[in-house]
mmCIF file of C-alpha atoms in Angstrom:
data_model
loop_
_atom_site.group_PDB
_atom_site.id
_atom_site.type_symbol
_atom_site.label_atom_id
_atom_site.label_comp_id
_atom_site.label_asym_id
_atom_site.label_seq_id
_atom_site.Cartn_x
_atom_site.Cartn_y
_atom_site.Cartn_z
ATOM 1 C CA MET A 3 -26.403 21.708 -57.608
ATOM 2 C CA THR A 4 -26.351 24.794 -55.357
ATOM 3 C CA SER A 5 -27.838 24.585 -51.896
ATOM 4 C CA LEU A 6 -30.721 26.779 -53.073
ATOM 5 C CA GLU A 7 -31.418 24.288 -55.861
ATOM 6 C CA ARG A 8 -31.298 21.439 -53.363
ATOM 7 C CA ASP A 9 -33.813 23.274 -51.199
ATOM 8 C CA THR A 10 -36.147 23.855 -54.133
ATOM 9 C CA ARG A 11 -35.917 20.201 -55.136
ATOM 10 C CA GLN A 12 -36.701 19.256 -51.566
ATOM 11 C CA ASP A 13 -39.676 21.625 -51.472
ATOM 12 C CA ILE A 14 -41.087 20.111 -54.659
ATOM 13 C CA VAL A 15 -40.805 16.608 -53.225
ATOM 14 C CA ASP A 16 -42.446 17.730 -49.957
ATOM 15 C CA VAL A 17 -45.381 19.357 -51.678
ATOM 16 C CA ALA A 18 -45.797 16.510 -54.161
ATOM 17 C CA GLU A 19 -45.901 13.943 -51.383
ATOM 18 C CA ARG A 20 -48.537 15.973 -49.554
ATOM 19 C CA PHE A 21 -50.659 16.161 -52.712
ATOM 20 C CA PHE A 22 -50.249 12.421 -53.425
ATOM 21 C CA ARG A 23 -51.336 11.707 -49.854
ATOM 22 C CA GLN A 24 -54.299 14.077 -49.904
ATOM 23 C CA ILE A 25 -55.782 13.967 -53.388
ATOM 24 C CA GLY A 26 -53.944 11.004 -54.926
ATOM 25 C CA TYR A 27 -51.195 10.534 -57.492
ATOM 26 C CA GLN A 28 -53.371 10.461 -60.592
ATOM 27 C CA LYS A 29 -55.264 13.625 -59.760
ATOM 28 C CA THR A 30 -52.180 15.639 -58.823
ATOM 29 C CA THR A 31 -50.712 17.705 -61.672
ATOM 30 C CA VAL A 32 -47.321 19.358 -61.970
ATOM 31 C CA ALA A 33 -49.280 22.633 -62.231
ATOM 32 C CA ASP A 34 -50.825 21.979 -58.771
ATOM 33 C CA ILE A 35 -47.395 21.436 -57.296
ATOM 34 C CA ALA A 36 -45.978 24.547 -58.969
ATOM 35 C CA LYS A 37 -48.897 26.712 -57.895
ATOM 36 C CA SER A 38 -48.642 25.599 -54.294
ATOM 37 C CA LEU A 39 -44.961 26.664 -54.337
ATOM 38 C CA ARG A 40 -45.735 29.924 -56.181
ATOM 39 C CA MET A 41 -43.543 28.692 -59.009
ATOM 40 C CA SER A 42 -44.172 28.279 -62.721
ATOM 41 C CA PRO A 43 -44.611 24.704 -64.000
ATOM 42 C CA ALA A 44 -41.590 25.385 -66.247
ATOM 43 C CA ASN A 45 -39.524 25.961 -63.124
ATOM 44 C CA VAL A 46 -40.649 22.631 -61.642
ATOM 45 C CA TYR A 47 -39.681 20.947 -64.927
ATOM 46 C CA ARG A 48 -36.155 22.365 -64.534
ATOM 47 C CA PHE A 49 -35.840 19.977 -61.577
ATOM 48 C CA PHE A 50 -37.986 17.010 -62.631
ATOM 49 C CA ASP A 51 -38.820 16.223 -66.209
ATOM 50 C CA SER A 52 -42.122 14.471 -65.387
ATOM 51 C CA LYS A 53 -44.562 13.651 -62.622
ATOM 52 C CA LYS A 54 -43.122 10.157 -62.750
ATOM 53 C CA ALA A 55 -39.687 11.590 -61.874
ATOM 54 C CA ILE A 56 -41.231 13.418 -58.903
ATOM 55 C CA ASN A 57 -42.900 10.214 -57.750
ATOM 56 C CA GLU A 58 -39.533 8.470 -57.972
ATOM 57 C CA ALA A 59 -37.960 11.174 -55.807
ATOM 58 C CA VAL A 60 -40.761 10.761 -53.235
ATOM 59 C CA ALA A 61 -40.286 6.985 -53.245
ATOM 60 C CA GLU A 62 -36.486 7.233 -53.058
ATOM 61 C CA ARG A 63 -36.624 9.575 -50.114
ATOM 62 C CA SER A 64 -39.026 7.360 -48.216
ATOM 63 C CA MET A 65 -37.007 4.230 -49.012
ATOM 64 C CA GLY A 66 -33.800 6.087 -48.157
ATOM 65 C CA GLU A 67 -35.149 6.899 -44.694
ATOM 66 C CA LEU A 68 -35.816 3.223 -44.042
ATOM 67 C CA GLU A 69 -32.401 2.219 -45.387
ATOM 68 C CA ALA A 70 -30.658 4.751 -43.118
ATOM 69 C CA LEU A 71 -32.480 3.446 -40.055
ATOM 70 C CA VAL A 72 -31.746 -0.213 -40.735
ATOM 71 C CA THR A 73 -28.121 0.496 -41.681
ATOM 72 C CA ALA A 74 -27.624 2.111 -38.273
ATOM 73 C CA ILE A 75 -29.217 -0.860 -36.480
ATOM 74 C CA ALA A 76 -27.154 -3.338 -38.525
ATOM 75 C CA ALA A 77 -23.934 -1.602 -37.400
ATOM 76 C CA GLU A 78 -24.703 -1.815 -33.675
ATOM 77 C CA LYS A 79 -22.562 -4.034 -31.470
ATOM 78 C CA ARG A 80 -25.262 -6.482 -30.387
ATOM 79 C CA PRO A 81 -26.109 -10.092 -31.170
ATOM 80 C CA ALA A 82 -27.284 -10.613 -34.751
ATOM 81 C CA ALA A 83 -30.661 -11.964 -33.621
ATOM 82 C CA GLU A 84 -31.361 -8.760 -31.685
ATOM 83 C CA ARG A 85 -30.336 -6.559 -34.591
ATOM 84 C CA LEU A 86 -32.391 -8.610 -37.026
ATOM 85 C CA ARG A 87 -35.439 -8.378 -34.767
ATOM 86 C CA GLU A 88 -35.061 -4.633 -34.522
ATOM 87 C CA ILE A 89 -34.530 -4.197 -38.255
ATOM 88 C CA LEU A 90 -37.686 -6.156 -39.039
ATOM 89 C CA THR A 91 -39.725 -4.411 -36.338
ATOM 90 C CA THR A 92 -38.589 -1.001 -37.583
ATOM 91 C CA THR A 93 -39.393 -1.885 -41.190
ATOM 92 C CA CYS A 94 -42.885 -3.070 -40.296
ATOM 93 C CA ARG A 95 -43.577 -0.093 -38.048
ATOM 94 C CA LEU A 96 -42.451 2.426 -40.648
ATOM 95 C CA ASN A 97 -44.394 0.814 -43.472
ATOM 96 C CA SER A 98 -47.571 0.408 -41.522
ATOM 97 C CA ALA A 99 -47.428 3.998 -40.253
ATOM 98 C CA ARG A 100 -47.001 5.107 -43.827
ATOM 99 C CA TYR A 101 -49.336 2.893 -45.782
ATOM 100 C CA LEU A 102 -51.888 1.246 -43.545
ATOM 101 C CA ASP A 103 -55.328 2.509 -44.413
ATOM 102 C CA ASN A 104 -54.009 5.173 -46.756
ATOM 103 C CA GLN A 105 -55.693 4.211 -49.999
ATOM 104 C CA ARG A 106 -54.272 7.260 -51.792
ATOM 105 C CA LEU A 107 -50.697 6.254 -51.156
ATOM 106 C CA HIS A 108 -51.534 2.817 -52.551
ATOM 107 C CA GLU A 109 -52.195 4.516 -55.852
ATOM 108 C CA MET A 110 -48.774 6.186 -55.716
ATOM 109 C CA VAL A 111 -47.121 2.861 -54.903
ATOM 110 C CA ALA A 112 -49.027 1.015 -57.625
ATOM 111 C CA CYS A 113 -47.852 3.620 -60.154
ATOM 112 C CA ALA A 114 -44.251 3.357 -58.958
ATOM 113 C CA MET A 115 -44.512 -0.416 -59.341
ATOM 114 C CA GLU A 116 -45.780 -0.035 -62.855
ATOM 115 C CA GLU A 117 -43.645 2.868 -64.085
ATOM 116 C CA SER A 118 -40.524 2.879 -61.936
ATOM 117 C CA TRP A 119 -39.723 -0.726 -61.245
ATOM 118 C CA ASP A 120 -35.950 -0.069 -61.327
ATOM 119 C CA VAL A 121 -36.226 2.322 -58.388
ATOM 120 C CA ILE A 122 -38.057 -0.269 -56.297
ATOM 121 C CA ARG A 123 -35.760 -3.063 -57.338
ATOM 122 C CA ALA A 124 -32.685 -1.021 -56.418
ATOM 123 C CA HIS A 125 -34.167 -0.355 -52.979
ATOM 124 C CA VAL A 126 -34.931 -4.042 -52.414
ATOM 125 C CA GLU A 127 -31.364 -4.915 -53.380
ATOM 126 C CA ARG A 128 -29.893 -2.360 -50.959
ATOM 127 C CA TYR A 129 -32.230 -3.549 -48.207
ATOM 128 C CA ASP A 130 -31.266 -7.171 -48.858
ATOM 129 C CA ALA A 131 -27.567 -6.294 -48.657
ATOM 130 C CA ILE A 132 -28.033 -4.753 -45.192
ATOM 131 C CA LEU A 133 -30.109 -7.707 -43.985
ATOM 132 C CA ARG A 134 -27.652 -10.189 -45.464
ATOM 133 C CA GLY A 135 -24.785 -8.636 -43.516
ATOM 134 C CA VAL A 136 -26.614 -9.326 -40.255
ATOM 135 C CA VAL A 137 -27.683 -12.830 -41.291
ATOM 136 C CA ALA A 138 -24.134 -13.734 -42.382
ATOM 137 C CA ASP A 139 -22.748 -12.337 -39.145
ATOM 138 C CA GLY A 140 -25.179 -14.442 -37.102
ATOM 139 C CA MET A 141 -24.217 -17.527 -39.109
ATOM 140 C CA ALA A 142 -20.503 -16.844 -38.630
ATOM 141 C CA LYS A 143 -20.942 -16.430 -34.877
ATOM 142 C CA GLY A 144 -23.056 -19.553 -34.486
ATOM 143 C CA GLU A 145 -26.252 -17.681 -33.553
ATOM 144 C CA PHE A 146 -27.953 -19.020 -36.665
ATOM 145 C CA THR A 147 -27.495 -22.330 -38.464
ATOM 146 C CA ALA A 148 -24.661 -21.949 -40.970
ATOM 147 C CA GLY A 149 -25.834 -21.896 -44.560
ATOM 148 C CA ASP A 150 -26.257 -19.742 -47.632
ATOM 149 C CA ALA A 151 -26.776 -16.207 -46.288
ATOM 150 C CA ARG A 152 -28.165 -14.978 -49.599
ATOM 151 C CA THR A 153 -30.959 -17.550 -49.739
ATOM 152 C CA ALA A 154 -31.675 -17.178 -46.020
ATOM 153 C CA THR A 155 -32.009 -13.405 -46.482
ATOM 154 C CA TYR A 156 -34.450 -13.871 -49.367
ATOM 155 C CA CYS A 157 -36.511 -16.167 -47.136
ATOM 156 C CA VAL A 158 -36.518 -13.638 -44.276
ATOM 157 C CA ARG A 159 -37.719 -10.865 -46.574
ATOM 158 C CA ALA A 160 -40.331 -13.076 -48.270
ATOM 159 C CA ALA A 161 -41.638 -14.247 -44.883
ATOM 160 C CA MET A 162 -42.162 -10.649 -43.718
ATOM 161 C CA ILE A 163 -43.864 -9.370 -46.877
ATOM 162 C CA ARG A 164 -47.329 -9.361 -45.312
ATOM 163 C CA PHE A 165 -46.130 -6.633 -42.957
ATOM 164 C CA CYS A 166 -44.080 -4.626 -45.446
ATOM 165 C CA ASN A 167 -45.768 -4.583 -48.829
ATOM 166 C CA PRO A 168 -47.965 -1.474 -48.921
ATOM 167 C CA LEU A 169 -50.845 -3.187 -50.693
ATOM 168 C CA LEU A 170 -50.804 -6.337 -48.558
ATOM 169 C CA LEU A 171 -50.751 -4.378 -45.326
ATOM 170 C CA THR A 172 -54.344 -3.336 -45.814
ATOM 171 C CA GLN A 173 -55.531 -6.458 -47.607
ATOM 172 C CA CYS A 174 -54.176 -8.897 -45.028
ATOM 173 C CA GLY A 175 -55.252 -6.751 -42.108
ATOM 174 C CA ALA A 176 -58.765 -8.123 -42.710
ATOM 175 C CA LEU A 177 -57.622 -11.761 -42.422
ATOM 176 C CA PRO A 178 -56.632 -13.782 -39.380
ATOM 177 C CA GLY A 179 -52.854 -13.884 -39.154
ATOM 178 C CA PRO A 180 -49.819 -13.689 -36.940
ATOM 179 C CA GLY A 181 -48.666 -10.581 -35.100
ATOM 180 C CA VAL A 182 -45.380 -8.961 -36.144
ATOM 181 C CA ASP A 183 -43.534 -10.308 -33.076
ATOM 182 C CA GLU A 184 -44.859 -13.820 -33.646
ATOM 183 C CA MET A 185 -43.750 -13.674 -37.263
ATOM 184 C CA ILE A 186 -40.275 -12.464 -36.265
ATOM 185 C CA ASP A 187 -39.986 -15.352 -33.758
ATOM 186 C CA PHE A 188 -40.900 -17.726 -36.584
ATOM 187 C CA VAL A 189 -38.310 -16.145 -38.895
ATOM 188 C CA LEU A 190 -35.592 -16.429 -36.248
ATOM 189 C CA ALA A 191 -36.497 -20.101 -35.778
ATOM 190 C CA GLY A 192 -36.295 -20.467 -39.576
ATOM 191 C CA LEU A 193 -32.694 -19.253 -39.309
ATOM 192 C CA GLY A 194 -32.022 -21.915 -36.689
ATOM 193 C CA TYR A 195 -31.868 -19.493 -33.778
ATOM 194 C CA ARG A 196 -32.678 -20.899 -30.372
ATOM 195 C CA ALA A 197 -33.016 -18.418 -27.533
ATOM 196 C CA ALA A 198 -30.837 -19.254 -24.528
ATOM 197 C CA ALA A 199 -32.884 -20.735 -21.661
ATOM 198 C CA GLY A 200 -33.978 -17.936 -19.304
ATOM 199 C CA MET B 25 -81.801 -28.371 -57.581
ATOM 200 C CA THR B 26 -82.303 -30.964 -60.333
ATOM 201 C CA SER B 27 -79.291 -32.455 -62.041
ATOM 202 C CA LEU B 28 -80.188 -30.472 -65.174
ATOM 203 C CA GLU B 29 -80.133 -27.289 -63.151
ATOM 204 C CA ARG B 30 -76.787 -28.272 -61.658
ATOM 205 C CA ASP B 31 -75.426 -28.806 -65.158
ATOM 206 C CA THR B 32 -76.672 -25.430 -66.330
ATOM 207 C CA ARG B 33 -75.148 -23.734 -63.301
ATOM 208 C CA GLN B 34 -71.890 -25.510 -64.049
ATOM 209 C CA ASP B 35 -72.012 -24.429 -67.701
ATOM 210 C CA ILE B 36 -72.516 -20.798 -66.704
ATOM 211 C CA VAL B 37 -69.516 -20.938 -64.376
ATOM 212 C CA ASP B 38 -67.384 -22.580 -67.088
ATOM 213 C CA VAL B 39 -68.248 -20.026 -69.714
ATOM 214 C CA ALA B 40 -67.893 -17.114 -67.302
ATOM 215 C CA GLU B 41 -64.439 -18.238 -66.256
ATOM 216 C CA ARG B 42 -63.384 -18.530 -69.898
ATOM 217 C CA PHE B 43 -64.622 -14.986 -70.579
ATOM 218 C CA PHE B 44 -62.928 -13.595 -67.459
ATOM 219 C CA ARG B 45 -59.705 -15.242 -68.573
ATOM 220 C CA GLN B 46 -59.924 -14.071 -72.166
ATOM 221 C CA ILE B 47 -61.454 -10.616 -72.137
ATOM 222 C CA GLY B 48 -61.407 -9.752 -68.438
ATOM 223 C CA TYR B 49 -63.965 -9.507 -65.661
ATOM 224 C CA GLN B 50 -64.980 -5.893 -66.212
ATOM 225 C CA LYS B 51 -65.604 -6.268 -69.920
ATOM 226 C CA THR B 52 -67.600 -9.494 -69.623
ATOM 227 C CA THR B 53 -71.366 -9.008 -69.398
ATOM 228 C CA VAL B 54 -74.059 -11.425 -68.326
ATOM 229 C CA ALA B 55 -75.428 -11.021 -71.872
ATOM 230 C CA ASP B 56 -72.106 -12.320 -73.287
ATOM 231 C CA ILE B 57 -72.297 -15.369 -71.057
ATOM 232 C CA ALA B 58 -75.942 -16.009 -71.935
ATOM 233 C CA LYS B 59 -75.339 -15.620 -75.661
ATOM 234 C CA SER B 60 -72.413 -18.012 -75.624
ATOM 235 C CA LEU B 61 -74.710 -20.611 -73.996
ATOM 236 C CA ARG B 62 -77.614 -19.808 -76.364
ATOM 237 C CA MET B 63 -79.636 -18.774 -73.335
ATOM 238 C CA SER B 64 -81.507 -15.588 -72.480
ATOM 239 C CA PRO B 65 -79.892 -13.292 -69.886
ATOM 240 C CA ALA B 66 -83.090 -13.791 -67.842
ATOM 241 C CA ASN B 67 -82.338 -17.500 -67.710
ATOM 242 C CA VAL B 68 -78.801 -16.839 -66.434
ATOM 243 C CA TYR B 69 -80.295 -14.577 -63.756
ATOM 244 C CA ARG B 70 -82.467 -17.501 -62.599
ATOM 245 C CA PHE B 71 -79.196 -19.093 -61.435
ATOM 246 C CA PHE B 72 -77.090 -16.082 -60.434
ATOM 247 C CA ASP B 73 -78.539 -12.751 -59.474
ATOM 248 C CA SER B 74 -75.474 -10.736 -60.560
ATOM 249 C CA LYS B 75 -72.102 -10.937 -62.267
ATOM 250 C CA LYS B 76 -70.630 -10.675 -58.797
ATOM 251 C CA ALA B 77 -72.467 -13.896 -57.830
ATOM 252 C CA ILE B 78 -71.013 -15.619 -60.905
ATOM 253 C CA ASN B 79 -67.543 -14.413 -59.984
ATOM 254 C CA GLU B 80 -68.049 -15.828 -56.491
ATOM 255 C CA ALA B 81 -69.020 -19.196 -57.968
ATOM 256 C CA VAL B 82 -65.887 -19.155 -60.158
ATOM 257 C CA ALA B 83 -63.737 -18.297 -57.130
ATOM 258 C CA GLU B 84 -65.426 -20.880 -54.911
ATOM 259 C CA ARG B 85 -64.923 -23.618 -57.452
ATOM 260 C CA SER B 86 -61.268 -22.794 -57.878
ATOM 261 C CA MET B 87 -60.698 -22.528 -54.126
ATOM 262 C CA GLY B 88 -62.695 -25.715 -53.599
ATOM 263 C CA GLU B 89 -60.375 -27.616 -55.962
ATOM 264 C CA LEU B 90 -57.369 -26.528 -53.934
ATOM 265 C CA GLU B 91 -59.083 -27.391 -50.651
ATOM 266 C CA ALA B 92 -59.969 -30.883 -51.913
ATOM 267 C CA LEU B 93 -56.366 -31.537 -52.958
ATOM 268 C CA VAL B 94 -54.832 -30.384 -49.685
ATOM 269 C CA THR B 95 -57.461 -32.188 -47.603
ATOM 270 C CA ALA B 96 -56.480 -35.434 -49.318
ATOM 271 C CA ILE B 97 -52.775 -34.816 -48.681
ATOM 272 C CA ALA B 98 -53.430 -33.885 -45.041
ATOM 273 C CA ALA B 99 -55.189 -37.231 -44.493
ATOM 274 C CA GLU B 100 -52.306 -39.366 -45.800
ATOM 275 C CA LYS B 101 -50.419 -41.613 -43.395
ATOM 276 C CA ARG B 102 -47.025 -39.931 -43.665
ATOM 277 C CA PRO B 103 -44.898 -37.736 -41.415
ATOM 278 C CA ALA B 104 -46.384 -34.268 -40.878
ATOM 279 C CA ALA B 105 -43.343 -32.539 -42.406
ATOM 280 C CA GLU B 106 -43.782 -34.493 -45.646
ATOM 281 C CA ARG B 107 -47.499 -33.725 -45.808
ATOM 282 C CA LEU B 108 -46.895 -30.062 -45.049
ATOM 283 C CA ARG B 109 -44.263 -29.834 -47.778
ATOM 284 C CA GLU B 110 -46.613 -31.411 -50.279
ATOM 285 C CA ILE B 111 -49.537 -29.203 -49.286
ATOM 286 C CA LEU B 112 -47.439 -26.063 -49.724
ATOM 287 C CA THR B 113 -45.907 -27.253 -52.986
ATOM 288 C CA THR B 114 -49.338 -28.121 -54.368
ATOM 289 C CA THR B 115 -50.775 -24.759 -53.327
ATOM 290 C CA CYS B 116 -47.939 -22.842 -54.975
ATOM 291 C CA ARG B 117 -48.046 -24.943 -58.143
ATOM 292 C CA LEU B 118 -51.793 -24.571 -58.541
ATOM 293 C CA ASN B 119 -51.770 -20.819 -57.918
ATOM 294 C CA SER B 120 -48.875 -20.097 -60.197
ATOM 295 C CA ALA B 121 -50.362 -22.208 -63.005
ATOM 296 C CA ARG B 122 -53.568 -20.255 -62.598
ATOM 297 C CA TYR B 123 -52.435 -16.706 -62.019
ATOM 298 C CA LEU B 124 -48.836 -16.194 -63.069
ATOM 299 C CA ASP B 125 -48.696 -13.791 -65.966
ATOM 300 C CA ASN B 126 -52.447 -13.763 -66.415
ATOM 301 C CA GLN B 127 -53.222 -10.093 -65.966
ATOM 302 C CA ARG B 128 -56.906 -10.636 -66.778
ATOM 303 C CA LEU B 129 -57.420 -13.037 -63.906
ATOM 304 C CA HIS B 130 -55.813 -10.451 -61.604
ATOM 305 C CA GLU B 131 -58.725 -8.200 -62.402
ATOM 306 C CA MET B 132 -61.169 -10.943 -61.421
ATOM 307 C CA VAL B 133 -59.280 -11.545 -58.171
ATOM 308 C CA ALA B 134 -59.060 -7.840 -57.380
ATOM 309 C CA CYS B 135 -62.831 -7.572 -57.839
ATOM 310 C CA ALA B 136 -63.457 -10.594 -55.637
ATOM 311 C CA MET B 137 -61.229 -9.001 -52.987
ATOM 312 C CA GLU B 138 -63.207 -5.822 -53.174
ATOM 313 C CA GLU B 139 -66.740 -7.153 -53.568
ATOM 314 C CA SER B 140 -66.689 -10.654 -52.104
ATOM 315 C CA TRP B 141 -64.325 -10.535 -49.176
ATOM 316 C CA ASP B 142 -66.427 -13.055 -47.186
ATOM 317 C CA VAL B 143 -65.907 -15.720 -49.837
ATOM 318 C CA ILE B 144 -62.139 -15.264 -49.714
ATOM 319 C CA ARG B 145 -62.053 -15.094 -45.947
ATOM 320 C CA ALA B 146 -64.064 -18.318 -45.649
ATOM 321 C CA HIS B 147 -61.626 -20.068 -47.981
ATOM 322 C CA VAL B 148 -58.615 -18.845 -45.985
ATOM 323 C CA GLU B 149 -60.232 -20.118 -42.793
ATOM 324 C CA ARG B 150 -60.917 -23.553 -44.288
ATOM 325 C CA TYR B 151 -57.375 -23.703 -45.682
ATOM 326 C CA ASP B 152 -55.939 -22.728 -42.290
ATOM 327 C CA ALA B 153 -57.960 -25.459 -40.565
ATOM 328 C CA ILE B 154 -56.479 -28.120 -42.872
ATOM 329 C CA LEU B 155 -52.947 -26.777 -42.413
ATOM 330 C CA ARG B 156 -53.426 -26.499 -38.665
ATOM 331 C CA GLY B 157 -54.382 -30.166 -38.410
ATOM 332 C CA VAL B 158 -51.038 -31.148 -39.953
ATOM 333 C CA VAL B 159 -49.053 -28.651 -37.871
ATOM 334 C CA ALA B 160 -50.724 -29.828 -34.636
ATOM 335 C CA ASP B 161 -50.104 -33.439 -35.576
ATOM 336 C CA GLY B 162 -46.406 -32.717 -36.179
ATOM 337 C CA MET B 163 -46.194 -30.937 -32.825
ATOM 338 C CA ALA B 164 -47.923 -33.826 -31.025
ATOM 339 C CA LYS B 165 -45.551 -36.369 -32.580
ATOM 340 C CA GLY B 166 -42.431 -34.347 -31.815
ATOM 341 C CA GLU B 167 -41.619 -33.605 -35.463
ATOM 342 C CA PHE B 168 -42.055 -29.894 -34.810
ATOM 343 C CA THR B 169 -41.344 -27.875 -31.673
ATOM 344 C CA ALA B 170 -44.432 -27.969 -29.446
ATOM 345 C CA GLY B 171 -46.298 -24.674 -29.329
ATOM 346 C CA ASP B 172 -49.448 -22.879 -30.360
ATOM 347 C CA ALA B 173 -50.572 -24.612 -33.567
ATOM 348 C CA ARG B 174 -52.882 -21.744 -34.486
ATOM 349 C CA THR B 175 -50.154 -19.098 -34.432
ATOM 350 C CA ALA B 176 -47.667 -21.428 -36.121
ATOM 351 C CA THR B 177 -50.180 -22.046 -38.917
ATOM 352 C CA TYR B 178 -50.704 -18.311 -39.428
ATOM 353 C CA CYS B 179 -46.937 -17.907 -39.691
ATOM 354 C CA VAL B 180 -46.665 -20.727 -42.242
ATOM 355 C CA ARG B 181 -49.382 -19.194 -44.427
ATOM 356 C CA ALA B 182 -47.952 -15.654 -44.089
ATOM 357 C CA ALA B 183 -44.467 -16.904 -44.974
ATOM 358 C CA MET B 184 -45.725 -18.508 -48.190
ATOM 359 C CA ILE B 185 -47.834 -15.584 -49.399
ATOM 360 C CA ARG B 186 -45.320 -14.526 -52.058
ATOM 361 C CA PHE B 187 -46.024 -17.800 -53.845
ATOM 362 C CA CYS B 188 -49.784 -17.936 -53.300
ATOM 363 C CA ASN B 189 -51.266 -14.459 -53.555
ATOM 364 C CA PRO B 190 -52.319 -13.979 -57.182
ATOM 365 C CA LEU B 191 -51.150 -10.366 -57.366
ATOM 366 C CA LEU B 192 -47.811 -10.946 -55.621
ATOM 367 C CA LEU B 193 -46.973 -13.904 -57.836
ATOM 368 C CA THR B 194 -46.375 -11.625 -60.786
ATOM 369 C CA GLN B 195 -45.070 -8.626 -58.848
ATOM 370 C CA CYS B 196 -42.460 -10.584 -56.897
ATOM 371 C CA GLY B 197 -41.455 -12.653 -59.894
ATOM 372 C CA ALA B 198 -39.467 -9.596 -61.029
ATOM 373 C CA LEU B 199 -37.493 -9.389 -57.778
ATOM 374 C CA PRO B 200 -34.692 -11.574 -56.463
ATOM 375 C CA GLY B 201 -36.110 -14.073 -54.000
ATOM 376 C CA PRO B 202 -36.120 -17.636 -52.750
ATOM 377 C CA GLY B 203 -37.357 -20.640 -54.706
ATOM 378 C CA VAL B 204 -40.470 -22.443 -53.455
ATOM 379 C CA ASP B 205 -38.446 -25.378 -52.090
ATOM 380 C CA GLU B 206 -36.052 -23.062 -50.280
ATOM 381 C CA MET B 207 -38.957 -21.220 -48.737
ATOM 382 C CA ILE B 208 -40.580 -24.471 -47.598
ATOM 383 C CA ASP B 209 -37.265 -25.566 -45.991
ATOM 384 C CA PHE B 210 -37.215 -22.241 -44.153
ATOM 385 C CA VAL B 211 -40.825 -22.687 -43.016
ATOM 386 C CA LEU B 212 -40.111 -26.205 -41.729
ATOM 387 C CA ALA B 213 -37.113 -24.830 -39.812
ATOM 388 C CA GLY B 214 -39.416 -22.141 -38.427
ATOM 389 C CA LEU B 215 -41.575 -24.961 -37.038
ATOM 390 C CA GLY B 216 -38.498 -26.424 -35.371
ATOM 391 C CA TYR B 217 -38.208 -29.366 -37.755
ATOM 392 C CA ARG B 218 -34.779 -30.891 -38.153
ATOM 393 C CA ALA B 219 -34.348 -33.480 -40.890
ATOM 394 C CA ALA B 220 -32.902 -36.766 -39.612
ATOM 395 C CA ALA B 221 -29.235 -37.188 -40.581
ATOM 396 C CA GLY B 222 -29.029 -39.082 -43.877
#
């Protein structure tokens, strides 16, 4: 791919995401996207063979941004509990900024869940691998109770789902529940972490 | 209400639930329900003024069954950790038997979430109160780390949502994740519970 082609691809993803956000995934057509870029639909199809493929590129970019942020935090030279707290806080902040109260993006996410499950699954597996590195590190250094890092990581992710799943974010917002920091404290306790006395 | 009226009400709820399960909430009409009971639609409307009201009765009955089960467990004379484990196991088992892989019931739940939020919210509040009694008891007896029972209860419920929320049950089933027992162990650890050495 030439750099011009990369730019065009990028432009298509930008415009598509704006349309999905503003008028919704279902109502957006490839023709809308092409027109907004002063391109022919045929030219858009040179880059993406369907609207589904564009949606996958939008989702992958957004997930990729989160993965890059948490990878950087995971690599920092700080106690595992601190890194884990920051990873979870960052994940919740990013997802709620993106999805909270944006009904149109819910439609995009629901379609990705229906049509592009592999893309979402691959993201979850990459995210788990980053998280697991931090959990295993904390176990090895005695910050967390030693145990099966894989299972513990699954539990951490499952416990935080209320704050991360795009659809739940809005649904659960209307119910009494814990704050993000309270939930992270609970998760750290679940890992056997005890803060040093102050 | 006479006992005959109670029976009729009950019959309507039974038949409605069967229709919702078999052909879906949207496609079921009050006329279908009436016909199946050899009643006139007007007679059904004497008991429920809309399909929404019937759906609420179906939801309330199902939620009421769960509440009765967990209330009984909460009142048993056993350690709080054991009661909590059984309450959570029972909740997960009941919800997965009911909702897992039943796409039609998802439609009913989605409608209840949209149209009858108060009914769901009231159930969650009653469920929380039962859970909170057990959590507070465990804190008072030193089984769990002392703290704010209300917040701890919110965290317990939020942590278990993957196994209880009708829509997540199916969605998350396709992702790697913890088993119910593993998640309950994690939740107990989050409460500061440490099993006595064997």
